[in-house]
mmCIF file of C-alpha atoms in Angstrom:
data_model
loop_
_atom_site.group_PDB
_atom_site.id
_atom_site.type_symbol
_atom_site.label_atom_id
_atom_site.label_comp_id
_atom_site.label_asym_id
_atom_site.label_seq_id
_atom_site.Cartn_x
_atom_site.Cartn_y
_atom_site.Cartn_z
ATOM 1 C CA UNK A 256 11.944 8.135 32.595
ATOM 2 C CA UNK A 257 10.495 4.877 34.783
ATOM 3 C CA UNK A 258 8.326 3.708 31.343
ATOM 4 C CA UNK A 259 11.285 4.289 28.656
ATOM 5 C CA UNK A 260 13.483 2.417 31.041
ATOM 6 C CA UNK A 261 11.555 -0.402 31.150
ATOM 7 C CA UNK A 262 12.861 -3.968 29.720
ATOM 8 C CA UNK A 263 10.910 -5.406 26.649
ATOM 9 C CA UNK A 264 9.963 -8.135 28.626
ATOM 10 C CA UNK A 265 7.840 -5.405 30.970
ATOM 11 C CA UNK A 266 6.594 -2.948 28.363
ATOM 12 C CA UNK A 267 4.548 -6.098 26.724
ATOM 13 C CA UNK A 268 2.406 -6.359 29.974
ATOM 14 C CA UNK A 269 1.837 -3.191 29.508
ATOM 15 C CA UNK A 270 -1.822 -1.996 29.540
ATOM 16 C CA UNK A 271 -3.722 -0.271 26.302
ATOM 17 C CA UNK A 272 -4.593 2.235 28.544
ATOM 18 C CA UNK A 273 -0.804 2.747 29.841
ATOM 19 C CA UNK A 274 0.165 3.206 26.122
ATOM 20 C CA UNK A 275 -2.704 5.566 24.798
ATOM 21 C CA UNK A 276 -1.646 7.628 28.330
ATOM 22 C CA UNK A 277 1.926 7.965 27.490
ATOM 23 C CA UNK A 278 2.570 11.659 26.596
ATOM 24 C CA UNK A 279 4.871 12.190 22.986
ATOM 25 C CA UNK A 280 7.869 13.004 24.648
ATOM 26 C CA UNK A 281 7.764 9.385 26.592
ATOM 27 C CA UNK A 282 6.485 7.640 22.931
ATOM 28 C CA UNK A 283 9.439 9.561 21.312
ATOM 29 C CA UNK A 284 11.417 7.875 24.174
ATOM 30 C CA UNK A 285 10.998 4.265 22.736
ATOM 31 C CA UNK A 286 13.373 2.294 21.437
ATOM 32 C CA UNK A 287 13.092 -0.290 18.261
ATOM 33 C CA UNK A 288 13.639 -2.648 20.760
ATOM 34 C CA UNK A 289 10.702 -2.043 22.964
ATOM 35 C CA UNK A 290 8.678 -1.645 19.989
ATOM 36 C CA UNK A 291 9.229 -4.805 18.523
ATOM 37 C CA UNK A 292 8.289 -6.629 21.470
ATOM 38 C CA UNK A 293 4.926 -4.720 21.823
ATOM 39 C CA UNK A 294 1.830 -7.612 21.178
ATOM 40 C CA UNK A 295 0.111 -7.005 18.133
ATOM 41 C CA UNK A 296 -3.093 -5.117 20.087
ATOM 42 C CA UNK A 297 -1.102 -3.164 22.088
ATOM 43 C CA UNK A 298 0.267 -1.390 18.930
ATOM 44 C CA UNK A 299 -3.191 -0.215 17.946
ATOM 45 C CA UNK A 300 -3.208 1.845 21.317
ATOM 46 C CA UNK A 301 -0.925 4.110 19.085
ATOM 47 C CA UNK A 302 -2.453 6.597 17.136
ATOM 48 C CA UNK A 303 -1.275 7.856 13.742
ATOM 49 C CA UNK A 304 0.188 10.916 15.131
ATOM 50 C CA UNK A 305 2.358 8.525 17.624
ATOM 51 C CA UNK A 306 3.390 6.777 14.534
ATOM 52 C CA UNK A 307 4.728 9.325 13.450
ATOM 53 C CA UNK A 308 7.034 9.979 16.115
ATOM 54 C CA UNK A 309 8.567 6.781 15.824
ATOM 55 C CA UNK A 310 11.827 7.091 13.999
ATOM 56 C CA UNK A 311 12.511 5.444 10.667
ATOM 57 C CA UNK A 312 14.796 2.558 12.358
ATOM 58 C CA UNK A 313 11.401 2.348 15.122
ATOM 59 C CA UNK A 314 9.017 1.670 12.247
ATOM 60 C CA UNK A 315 11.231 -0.418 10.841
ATOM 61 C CA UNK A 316 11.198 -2.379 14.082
ATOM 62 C CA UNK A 317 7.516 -3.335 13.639
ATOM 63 C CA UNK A 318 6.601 -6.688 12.982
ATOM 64 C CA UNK A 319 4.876 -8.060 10.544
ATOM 65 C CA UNK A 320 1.576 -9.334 13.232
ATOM 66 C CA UNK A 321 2.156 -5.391 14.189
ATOM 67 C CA UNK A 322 1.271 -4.124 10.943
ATOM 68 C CA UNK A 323 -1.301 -6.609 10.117
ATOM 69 C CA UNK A 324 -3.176 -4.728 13.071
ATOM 70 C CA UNK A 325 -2.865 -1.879 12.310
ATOM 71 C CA UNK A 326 -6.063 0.112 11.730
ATOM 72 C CA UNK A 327 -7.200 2.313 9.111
ATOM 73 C CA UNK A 328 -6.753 5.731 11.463
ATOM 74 C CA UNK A 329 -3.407 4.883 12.219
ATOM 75 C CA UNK A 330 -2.890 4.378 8.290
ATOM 76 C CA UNK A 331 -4.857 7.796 7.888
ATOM 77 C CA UNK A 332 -2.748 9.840 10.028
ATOM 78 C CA UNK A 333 0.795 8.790 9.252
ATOM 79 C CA UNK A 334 2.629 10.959 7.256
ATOM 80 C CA UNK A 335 3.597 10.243 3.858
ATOM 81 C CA UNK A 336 7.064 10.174 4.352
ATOM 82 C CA UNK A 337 6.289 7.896 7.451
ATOM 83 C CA UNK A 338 4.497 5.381 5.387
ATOM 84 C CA UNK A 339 7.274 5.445 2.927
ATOM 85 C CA UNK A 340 9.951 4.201 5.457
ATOM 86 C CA UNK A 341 7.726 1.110 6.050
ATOM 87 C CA UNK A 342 9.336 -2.426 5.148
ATOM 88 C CA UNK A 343 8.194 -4.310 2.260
ATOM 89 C CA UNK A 344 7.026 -7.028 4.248
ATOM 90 C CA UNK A 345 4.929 -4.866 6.829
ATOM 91 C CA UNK A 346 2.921 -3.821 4.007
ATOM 92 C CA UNK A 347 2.106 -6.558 2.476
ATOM 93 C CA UNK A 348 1.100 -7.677 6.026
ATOM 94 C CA UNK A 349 -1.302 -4.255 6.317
ATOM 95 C CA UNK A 350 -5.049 -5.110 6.634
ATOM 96 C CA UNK A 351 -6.639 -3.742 2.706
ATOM 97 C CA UNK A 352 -9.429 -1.840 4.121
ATOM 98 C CA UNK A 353 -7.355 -0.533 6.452
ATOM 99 C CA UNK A 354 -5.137 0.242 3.485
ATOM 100 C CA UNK A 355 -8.360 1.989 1.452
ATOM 101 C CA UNK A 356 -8.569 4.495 4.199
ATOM 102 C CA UNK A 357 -4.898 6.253 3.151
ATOM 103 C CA UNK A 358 -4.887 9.303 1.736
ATOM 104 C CA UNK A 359 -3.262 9.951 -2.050
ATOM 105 C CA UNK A 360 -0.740 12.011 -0.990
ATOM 106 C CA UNK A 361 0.158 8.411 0.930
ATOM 107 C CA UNK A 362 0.129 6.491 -2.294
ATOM 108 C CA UNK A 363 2.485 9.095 -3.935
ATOM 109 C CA UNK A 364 4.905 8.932 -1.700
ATOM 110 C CA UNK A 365 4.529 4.707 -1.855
ATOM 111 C CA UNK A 366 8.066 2.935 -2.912
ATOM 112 C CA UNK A 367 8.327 0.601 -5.889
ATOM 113 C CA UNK A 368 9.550 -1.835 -3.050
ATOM 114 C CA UNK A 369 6.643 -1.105 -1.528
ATOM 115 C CA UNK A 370 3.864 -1.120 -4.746
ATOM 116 C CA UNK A 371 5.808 -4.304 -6.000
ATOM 117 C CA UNK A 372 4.963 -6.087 -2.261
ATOM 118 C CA UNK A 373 0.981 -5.271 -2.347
ATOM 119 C CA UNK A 374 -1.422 -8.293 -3.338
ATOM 120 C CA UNK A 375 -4.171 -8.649 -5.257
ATOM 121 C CA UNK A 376 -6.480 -8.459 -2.195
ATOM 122 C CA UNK A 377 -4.697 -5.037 -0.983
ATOM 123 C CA UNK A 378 -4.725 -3.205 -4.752
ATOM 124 C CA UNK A 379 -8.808 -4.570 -5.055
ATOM 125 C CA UNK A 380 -9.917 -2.667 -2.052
ATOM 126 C CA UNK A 381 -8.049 0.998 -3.159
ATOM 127 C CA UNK A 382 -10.230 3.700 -4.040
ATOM 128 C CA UNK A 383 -10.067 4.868 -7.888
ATOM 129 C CA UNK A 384 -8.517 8.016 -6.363
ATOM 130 C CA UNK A 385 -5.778 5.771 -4.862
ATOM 131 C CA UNK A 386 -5.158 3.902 -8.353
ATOM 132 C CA UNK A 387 -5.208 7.340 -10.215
ATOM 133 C CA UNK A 388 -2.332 8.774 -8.340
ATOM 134 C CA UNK A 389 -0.017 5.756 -7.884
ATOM 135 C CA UNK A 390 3.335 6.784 -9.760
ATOM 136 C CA UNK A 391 3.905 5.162 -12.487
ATOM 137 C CA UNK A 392 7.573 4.195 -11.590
ATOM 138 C CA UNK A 393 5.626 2.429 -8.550
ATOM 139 C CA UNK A 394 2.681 1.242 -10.552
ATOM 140 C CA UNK A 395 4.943 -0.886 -12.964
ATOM 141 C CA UNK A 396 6.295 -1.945 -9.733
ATOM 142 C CA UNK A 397 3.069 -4.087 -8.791
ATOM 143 C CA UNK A 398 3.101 -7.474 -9.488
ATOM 144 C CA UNK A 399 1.238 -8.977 -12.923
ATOM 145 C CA UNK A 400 -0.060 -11.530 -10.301
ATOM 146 C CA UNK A 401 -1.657 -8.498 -8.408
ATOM 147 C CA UNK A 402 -2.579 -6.630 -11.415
ATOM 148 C CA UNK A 403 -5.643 -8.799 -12.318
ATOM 149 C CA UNK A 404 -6.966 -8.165 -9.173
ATOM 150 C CA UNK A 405 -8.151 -4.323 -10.103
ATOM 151 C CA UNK A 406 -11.979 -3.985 -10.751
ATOM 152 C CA UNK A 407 -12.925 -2.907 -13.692
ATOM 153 C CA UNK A 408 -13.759 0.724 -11.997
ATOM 154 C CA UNK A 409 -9.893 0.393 -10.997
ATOM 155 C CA UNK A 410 -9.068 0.103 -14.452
ATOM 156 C CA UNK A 411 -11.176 3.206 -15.537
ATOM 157 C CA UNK A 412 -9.739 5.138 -13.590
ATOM 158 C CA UNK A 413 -5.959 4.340 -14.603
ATOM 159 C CA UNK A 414 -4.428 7.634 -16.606
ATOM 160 C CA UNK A 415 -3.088 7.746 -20.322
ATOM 161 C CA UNK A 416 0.248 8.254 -18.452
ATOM 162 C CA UNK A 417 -0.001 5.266 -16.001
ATOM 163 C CA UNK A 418 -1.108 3.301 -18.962
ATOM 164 C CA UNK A 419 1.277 4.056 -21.758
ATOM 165 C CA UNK A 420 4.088 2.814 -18.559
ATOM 166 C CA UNK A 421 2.359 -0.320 -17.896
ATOM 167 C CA UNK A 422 5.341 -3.438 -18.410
ATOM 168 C CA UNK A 423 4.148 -6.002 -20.852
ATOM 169 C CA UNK A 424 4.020 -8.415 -18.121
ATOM 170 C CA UNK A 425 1.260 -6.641 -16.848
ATOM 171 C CA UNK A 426 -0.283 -6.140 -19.785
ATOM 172 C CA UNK A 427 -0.379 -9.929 -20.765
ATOM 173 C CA UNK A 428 -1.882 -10.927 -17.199
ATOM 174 C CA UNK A 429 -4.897 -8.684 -17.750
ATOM 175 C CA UNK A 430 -8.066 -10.251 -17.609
ATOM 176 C CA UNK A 431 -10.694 -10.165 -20.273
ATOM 177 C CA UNK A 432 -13.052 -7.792 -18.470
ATOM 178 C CA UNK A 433 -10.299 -5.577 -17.178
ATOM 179 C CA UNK A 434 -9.287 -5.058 -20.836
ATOM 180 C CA UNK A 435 -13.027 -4.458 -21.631
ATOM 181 C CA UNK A 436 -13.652 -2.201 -19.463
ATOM 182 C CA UNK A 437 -10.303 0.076 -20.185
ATOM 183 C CA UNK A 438 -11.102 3.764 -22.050
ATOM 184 C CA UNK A 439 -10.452 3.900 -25.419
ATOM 185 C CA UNK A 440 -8.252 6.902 -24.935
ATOM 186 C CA UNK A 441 -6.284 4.706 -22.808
ATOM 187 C CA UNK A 442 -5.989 1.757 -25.023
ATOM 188 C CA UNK A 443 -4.972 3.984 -28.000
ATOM 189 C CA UNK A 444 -1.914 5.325 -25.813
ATOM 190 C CA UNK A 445 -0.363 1.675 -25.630
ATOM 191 C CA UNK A 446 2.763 0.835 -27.863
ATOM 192 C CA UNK A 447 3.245 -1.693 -30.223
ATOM 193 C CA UNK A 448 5.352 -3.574 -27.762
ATOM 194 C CA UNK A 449 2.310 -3.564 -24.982
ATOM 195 C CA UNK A 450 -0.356 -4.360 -27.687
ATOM 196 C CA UNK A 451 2.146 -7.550 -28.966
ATOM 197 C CA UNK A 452 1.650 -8.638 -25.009
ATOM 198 C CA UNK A 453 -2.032 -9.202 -25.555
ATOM 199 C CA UNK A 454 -3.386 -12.961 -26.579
ATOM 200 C CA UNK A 455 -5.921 -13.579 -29.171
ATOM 201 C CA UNK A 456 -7.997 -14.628 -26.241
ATOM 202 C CA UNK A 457 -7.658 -10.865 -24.416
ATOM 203 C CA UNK A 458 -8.393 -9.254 -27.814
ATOM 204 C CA UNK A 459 -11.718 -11.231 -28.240
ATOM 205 C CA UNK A 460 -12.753 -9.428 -25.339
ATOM 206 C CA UNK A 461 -12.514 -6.145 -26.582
ATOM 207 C CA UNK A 462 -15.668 -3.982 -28.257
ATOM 208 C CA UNK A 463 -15.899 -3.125 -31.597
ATOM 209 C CA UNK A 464 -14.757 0.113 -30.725
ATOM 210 C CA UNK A 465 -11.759 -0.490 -28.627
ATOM 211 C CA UNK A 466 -10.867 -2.741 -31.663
ATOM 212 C CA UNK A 467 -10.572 0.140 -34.194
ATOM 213 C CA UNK A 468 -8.201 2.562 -32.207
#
């Protein structure tokens, strides 16, 4: 095929409109190689079902500028198996609305590479549907620097079970409000260990009633 046998050098002066025209036989064609050299707009001409023909080494092959590009339909349509081949770096790199768009079955299938790499900006703009279904193997995973990010609707909507996980490191970098506005059927699932995390200054914030579970 004249397109798949182009050099890298070529296939970046390619057109948007040469890409979204290319038919999934000639996108399964690709090669990391070609991909990789694609500009970071040309790999939105890709939609999420194109993605997904990409093998595991091709998304691999995206760059870092690629995935910061990359829009919330492409994130939408990719497979959750897809999105769970994605390097570390490429998704800390992914846009966070873009990133709110995903579906849950996409957060399930999330790596605790992958949760562990996510920022505070990224985790603040998921959906409480998105934070609800984040494994908790994955959701100890995130970063305590990230964890103080979550709004206090994030929080709410955390389960028993994510919350009885949580690593004390976590724990100890929660934020006043965060712990204030935590259910108290949550709070009372947390083990000695977790509740040792908390400072005096974390326990002032909580109610009179989160106080007596």
């Amino acid at each position: 095929d004249q397109l798949t046998a182009l050099s890298t050098t070529a296939i970046s002066g390619l057109s948007n409109a040469a890409l979204i025209g290319m038919s999934d036989a000639q996108v399964t064609a690709l090669t990391s190689d070609q991909i990789s050299k694609l500009t970071a707009g040309q790999i939105t001409a890709f939609t999420g079902s194109d993605l997904n023909l990409f093998s595991d080494a091709e998304l691999q092959s995206i760059t870092t500028e690629q995935a910061a590009s990359l829009t919330a339909t492409q994130l939408s349509g990719m497979t959750a198996g897809k999105f769970g081949v994605l390097e570390t770096a490429d998704v800390k790199a992914l846009n966070a609305d873009a990133l709110s768009a995903m579906g849950t079955a996409q957060i399930v299938n999330f790596t605790s590479s992958q949760a562990a790499a996510l920022t505070g900006a990224q985790l603040a703009k998921l959906t409480t549907a998105q934070i609800a279904n984040f494994e908790t193997a994955d959701l100890v995973a995130i970063q305590p620097a990230a964890i103080k990010s979550l709004t206090p609707a994030q929080m709410k909507a955390l389960t028993t079970s994510q919350v009885a996980q949580l690593a004390t490191a976590q724990i100890a970098a929660l934020t006043g409000t965060q712990l204030a506005s935590m259910e108290t059927a949550d709070l009372s699932t947390l083990s000695s260990v977790q509740v040792g995390a908390l400072s005096n200054t974390q326990l002032v914030s909580l109610s009179a009633a989160q106080k007596e579970i």
